[in-house]
Short mmCIF file of C-alpha atoms in Angstrom, two decimals:
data_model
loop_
_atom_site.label_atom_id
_atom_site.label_comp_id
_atom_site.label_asym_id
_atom_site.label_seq_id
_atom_site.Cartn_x
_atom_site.Cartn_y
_atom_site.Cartn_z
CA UNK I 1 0.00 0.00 0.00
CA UNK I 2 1.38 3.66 -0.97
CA UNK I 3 1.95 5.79 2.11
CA UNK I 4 -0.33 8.23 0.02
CA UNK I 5 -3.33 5.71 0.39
CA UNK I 6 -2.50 4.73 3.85
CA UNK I 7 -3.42 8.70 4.83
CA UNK I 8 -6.79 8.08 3.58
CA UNK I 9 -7.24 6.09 6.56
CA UNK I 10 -5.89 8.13 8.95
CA UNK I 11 -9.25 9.86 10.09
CA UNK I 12 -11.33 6.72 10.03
CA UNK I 13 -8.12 5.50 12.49
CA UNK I 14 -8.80 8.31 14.73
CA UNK I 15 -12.21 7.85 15.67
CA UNK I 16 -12.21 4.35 15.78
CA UNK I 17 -12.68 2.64 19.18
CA UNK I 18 -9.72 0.76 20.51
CA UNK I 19 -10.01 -2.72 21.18
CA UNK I 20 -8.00 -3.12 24.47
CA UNK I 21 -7.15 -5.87 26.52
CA UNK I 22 -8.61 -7.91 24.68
CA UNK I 23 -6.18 -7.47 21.76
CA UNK I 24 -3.59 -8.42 23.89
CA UNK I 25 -4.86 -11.01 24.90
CA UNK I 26 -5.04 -12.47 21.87
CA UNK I 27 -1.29 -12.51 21.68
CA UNK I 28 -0.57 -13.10 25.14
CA UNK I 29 2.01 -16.58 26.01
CA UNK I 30 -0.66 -18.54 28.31
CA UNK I 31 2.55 -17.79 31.43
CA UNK I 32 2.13 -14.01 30.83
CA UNK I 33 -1.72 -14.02 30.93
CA UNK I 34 -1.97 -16.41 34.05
CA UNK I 35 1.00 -14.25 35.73
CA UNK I 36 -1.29 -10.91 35.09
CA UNK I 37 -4.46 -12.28 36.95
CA UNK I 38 -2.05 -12.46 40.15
CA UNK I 39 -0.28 -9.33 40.43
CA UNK I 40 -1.18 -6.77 43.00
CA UNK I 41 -0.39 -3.64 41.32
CA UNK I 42 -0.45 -0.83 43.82
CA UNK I 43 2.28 -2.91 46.08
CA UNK I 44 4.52 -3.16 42.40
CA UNK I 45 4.82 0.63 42.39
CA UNK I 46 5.34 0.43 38.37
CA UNK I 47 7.22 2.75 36.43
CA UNK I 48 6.38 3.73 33.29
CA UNK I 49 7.63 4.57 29.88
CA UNK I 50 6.12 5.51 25.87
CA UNK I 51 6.80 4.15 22.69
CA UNK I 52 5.82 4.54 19.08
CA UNK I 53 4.25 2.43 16.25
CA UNK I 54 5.36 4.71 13.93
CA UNK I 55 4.32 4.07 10.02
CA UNK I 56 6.24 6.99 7.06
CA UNK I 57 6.86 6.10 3.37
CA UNK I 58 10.06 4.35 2.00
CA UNK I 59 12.02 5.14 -0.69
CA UNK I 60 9.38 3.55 -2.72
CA UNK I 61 6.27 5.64 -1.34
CA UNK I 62 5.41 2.12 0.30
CA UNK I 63 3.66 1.98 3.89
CA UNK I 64 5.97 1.18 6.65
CA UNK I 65 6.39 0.58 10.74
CA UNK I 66 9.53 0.65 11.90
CA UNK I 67 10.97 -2.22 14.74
CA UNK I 68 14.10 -2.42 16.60
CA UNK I 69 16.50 -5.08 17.39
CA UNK I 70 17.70 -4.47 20.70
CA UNK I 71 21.13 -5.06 21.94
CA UNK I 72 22.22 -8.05 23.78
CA UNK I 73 22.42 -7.02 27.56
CA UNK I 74 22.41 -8.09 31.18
CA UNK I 75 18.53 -7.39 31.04
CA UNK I 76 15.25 -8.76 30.61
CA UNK I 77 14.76 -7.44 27.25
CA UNK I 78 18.02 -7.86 25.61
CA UNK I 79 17.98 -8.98 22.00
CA UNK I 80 14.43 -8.47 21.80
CA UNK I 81 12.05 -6.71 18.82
CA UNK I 82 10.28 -4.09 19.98
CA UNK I 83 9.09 -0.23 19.28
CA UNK I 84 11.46 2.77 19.39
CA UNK I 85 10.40 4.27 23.02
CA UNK I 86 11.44 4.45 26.64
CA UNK I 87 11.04 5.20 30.15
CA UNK I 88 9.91 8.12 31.02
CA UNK I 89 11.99 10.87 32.61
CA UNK I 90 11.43 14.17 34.23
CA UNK I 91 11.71 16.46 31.59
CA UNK I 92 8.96 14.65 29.92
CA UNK I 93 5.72 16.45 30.42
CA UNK I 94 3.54 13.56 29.31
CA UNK I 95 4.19 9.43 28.43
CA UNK I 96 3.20 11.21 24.64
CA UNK I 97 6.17 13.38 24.70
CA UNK I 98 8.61 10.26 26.21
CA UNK I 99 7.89 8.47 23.05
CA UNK I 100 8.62 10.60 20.74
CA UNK I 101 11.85 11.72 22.65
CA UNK I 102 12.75 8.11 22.66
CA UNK I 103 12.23 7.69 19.08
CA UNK I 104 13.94 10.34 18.27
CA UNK I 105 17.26 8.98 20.57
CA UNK I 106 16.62 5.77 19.27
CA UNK I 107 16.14 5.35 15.24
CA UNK I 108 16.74 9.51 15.02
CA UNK I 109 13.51 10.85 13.93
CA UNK I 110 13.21 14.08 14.73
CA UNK I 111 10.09 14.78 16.92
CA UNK I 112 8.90 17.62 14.35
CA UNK I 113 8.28 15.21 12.10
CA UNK I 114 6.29 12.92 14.51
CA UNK I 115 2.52 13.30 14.14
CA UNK I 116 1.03 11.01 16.68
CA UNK I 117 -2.35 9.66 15.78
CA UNK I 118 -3.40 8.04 18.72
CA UNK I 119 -3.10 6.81 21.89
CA UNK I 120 -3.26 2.67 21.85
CA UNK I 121 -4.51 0.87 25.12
CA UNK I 122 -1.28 0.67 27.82
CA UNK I 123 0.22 -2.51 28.91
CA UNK I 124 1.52 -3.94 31.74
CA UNK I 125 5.49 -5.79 31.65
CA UNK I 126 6.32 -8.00 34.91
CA UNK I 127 9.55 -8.85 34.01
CA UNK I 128 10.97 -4.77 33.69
CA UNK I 129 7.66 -3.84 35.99
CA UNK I 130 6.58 -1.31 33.37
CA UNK I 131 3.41 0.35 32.54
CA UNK I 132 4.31 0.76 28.81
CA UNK I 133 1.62 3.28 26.72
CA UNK I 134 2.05 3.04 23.19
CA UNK I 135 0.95 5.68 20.64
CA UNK I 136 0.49 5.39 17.17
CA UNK I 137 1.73 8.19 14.88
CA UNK I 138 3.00 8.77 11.47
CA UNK I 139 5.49 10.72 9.30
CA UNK I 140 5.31 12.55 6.21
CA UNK I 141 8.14 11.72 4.93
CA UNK I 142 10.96 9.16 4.46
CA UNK I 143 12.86 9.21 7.98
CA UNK I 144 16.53 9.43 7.65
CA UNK I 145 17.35 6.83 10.24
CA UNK I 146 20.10 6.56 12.78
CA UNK I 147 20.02 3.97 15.37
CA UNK I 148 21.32 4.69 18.77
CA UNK I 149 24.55 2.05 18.75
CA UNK I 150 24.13 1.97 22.65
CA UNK I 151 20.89 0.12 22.27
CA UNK I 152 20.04 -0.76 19.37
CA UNK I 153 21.23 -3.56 17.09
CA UNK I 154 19.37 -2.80 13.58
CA UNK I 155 16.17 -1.32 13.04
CA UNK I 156 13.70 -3.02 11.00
CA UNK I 157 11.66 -1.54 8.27
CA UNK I 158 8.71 -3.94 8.00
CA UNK I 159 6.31 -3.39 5.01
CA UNK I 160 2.70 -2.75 6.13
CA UNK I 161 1.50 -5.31 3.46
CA UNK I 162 3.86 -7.91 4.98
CA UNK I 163 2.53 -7.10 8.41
CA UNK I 164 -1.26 -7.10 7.74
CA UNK I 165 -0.51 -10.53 6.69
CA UNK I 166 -2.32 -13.99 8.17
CA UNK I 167 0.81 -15.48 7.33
CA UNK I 168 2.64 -13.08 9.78
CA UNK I 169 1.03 -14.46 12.62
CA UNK I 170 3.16 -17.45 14.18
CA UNK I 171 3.77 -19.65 17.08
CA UNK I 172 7.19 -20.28 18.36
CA UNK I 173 9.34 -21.33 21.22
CA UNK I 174 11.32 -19.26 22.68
CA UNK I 175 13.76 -19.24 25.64
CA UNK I 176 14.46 -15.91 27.65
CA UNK I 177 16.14 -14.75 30.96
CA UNK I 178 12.87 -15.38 32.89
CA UNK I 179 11.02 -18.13 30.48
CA UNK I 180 12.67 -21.36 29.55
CA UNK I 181 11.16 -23.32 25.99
CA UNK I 182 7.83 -21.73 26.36
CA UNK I 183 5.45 -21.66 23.60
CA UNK I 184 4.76 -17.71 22.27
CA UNK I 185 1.84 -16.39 19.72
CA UNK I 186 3.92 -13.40 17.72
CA UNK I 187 4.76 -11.86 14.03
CA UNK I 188 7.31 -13.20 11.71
CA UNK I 189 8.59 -10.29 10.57
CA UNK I 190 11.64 -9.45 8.49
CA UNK I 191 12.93 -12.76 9.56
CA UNK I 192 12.43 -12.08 13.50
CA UNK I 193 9.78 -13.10 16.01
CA UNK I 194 7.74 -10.06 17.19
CA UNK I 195 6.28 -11.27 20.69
CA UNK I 196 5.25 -10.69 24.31
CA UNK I 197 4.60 -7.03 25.31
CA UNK I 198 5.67 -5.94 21.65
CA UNK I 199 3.50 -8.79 19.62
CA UNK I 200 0.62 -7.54 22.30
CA UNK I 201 0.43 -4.39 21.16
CA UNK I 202 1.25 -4.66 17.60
CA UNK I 203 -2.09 -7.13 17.53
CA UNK I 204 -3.92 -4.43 18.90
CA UNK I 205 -2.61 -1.84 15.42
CA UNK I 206 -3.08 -4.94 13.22
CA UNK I 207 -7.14 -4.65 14.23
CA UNK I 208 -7.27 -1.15 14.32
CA UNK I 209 -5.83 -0.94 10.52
CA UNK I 210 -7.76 -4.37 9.24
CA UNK I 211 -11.18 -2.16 10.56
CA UNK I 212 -10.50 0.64 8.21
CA UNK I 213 -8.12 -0.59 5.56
#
């Protein structure tokens, strides 16, 4: 799809109800889902942090979302796919503006060139003990990328019409720091598995843009 189509959509993407939890659900590991149910929230004392699906045309006036490849770490997300984003910090003056600071540290967009869309539904992440709020948001342009070498590995263009896919919906198993051969709904995409609190709330944009598209 041309990013010129795609911005068709874009008011019909605005008004649209979100579908919540129960997107995430959806692509929630059965661990992660029973391990929710059980957690006392208020004694957690979460912190919290903003990140961006964030769609712009390539070279070829295609539709795109751009991924990153984290680097490898002493940390519960290390070599994981997920959004450009962050935690939040005190010169943030809302989880909005902490995304698109992020993204901009991250894969170098500049936040001038951000236009968020809308705010997705906010998840919860036991293992980092984050209240993560994504937003979705858009550029006009093709982004001249620069990935933050402290952080991240490669970022990951991932066509729309790859992602919008039934075939890009998988099963795998995976092993992490805090989940040993476990059996994980995700994306295949670009060649990685896209799952956990990143698959969660890409499933929740997959709806959102199969309801309008």
């Amino acid at each position: 799809m041309t990013f010129s189509e795609f911005k068709k959509y874009i008011p019909k993407i605005e008004k649209i109800d979100l579908f919540g939890e129960k997107a995430h659900l959806e692509l929630s590991p059965k661990f992660r889902t029973n391990e929710l149910k059980q957690i006392n929230f208020a004694e957690k004392n979460p912190k919290y942090a903003g990140v961006m699906a964030l769609f712009y045309p390539d070279k070829h006036a295609e539709t795109r979302i751009v991924l990153i490849l984290r680097k490898t770490y002493k940390g519960v997300h290390s070599a994981q796919i997920g959004f450009p984003g962050g935690r939040a910090e005190h010169i943030d003056k809302d989880l909005q503006e902490t995304a698109i600071r992020e993204t901009y540290e991250e894969v170098g967009v500049q936040p001038s060139n951000i236009q968020v869309v809308k705010k997705l539904t906010k998840i919860y992440i036991p293992p980092s003990n984050f209240w993560v709020q994504p937003f979705l948001g858009h550029c006009e342009h093709t982004p001249n990328f620069k990935r933050q070498e402290s952080e991240v590995e490669q970022i990951l263009e991932v066509k729309l019409i790859d992602f919008l896919k039934k075939e890009s919906l998988t099963s795998q198993n995976v092993t992490t720091s805090y989940a040993k051969n476990v059996e994980v709904p995700g994306f295949l995409l670009n060649q990685h598995v896209v799952w956990g609190a990143t698959g969660m709330m890409l499933n929740e944009v997959r709806l959102l843009l199969n309801k309008v598209l």
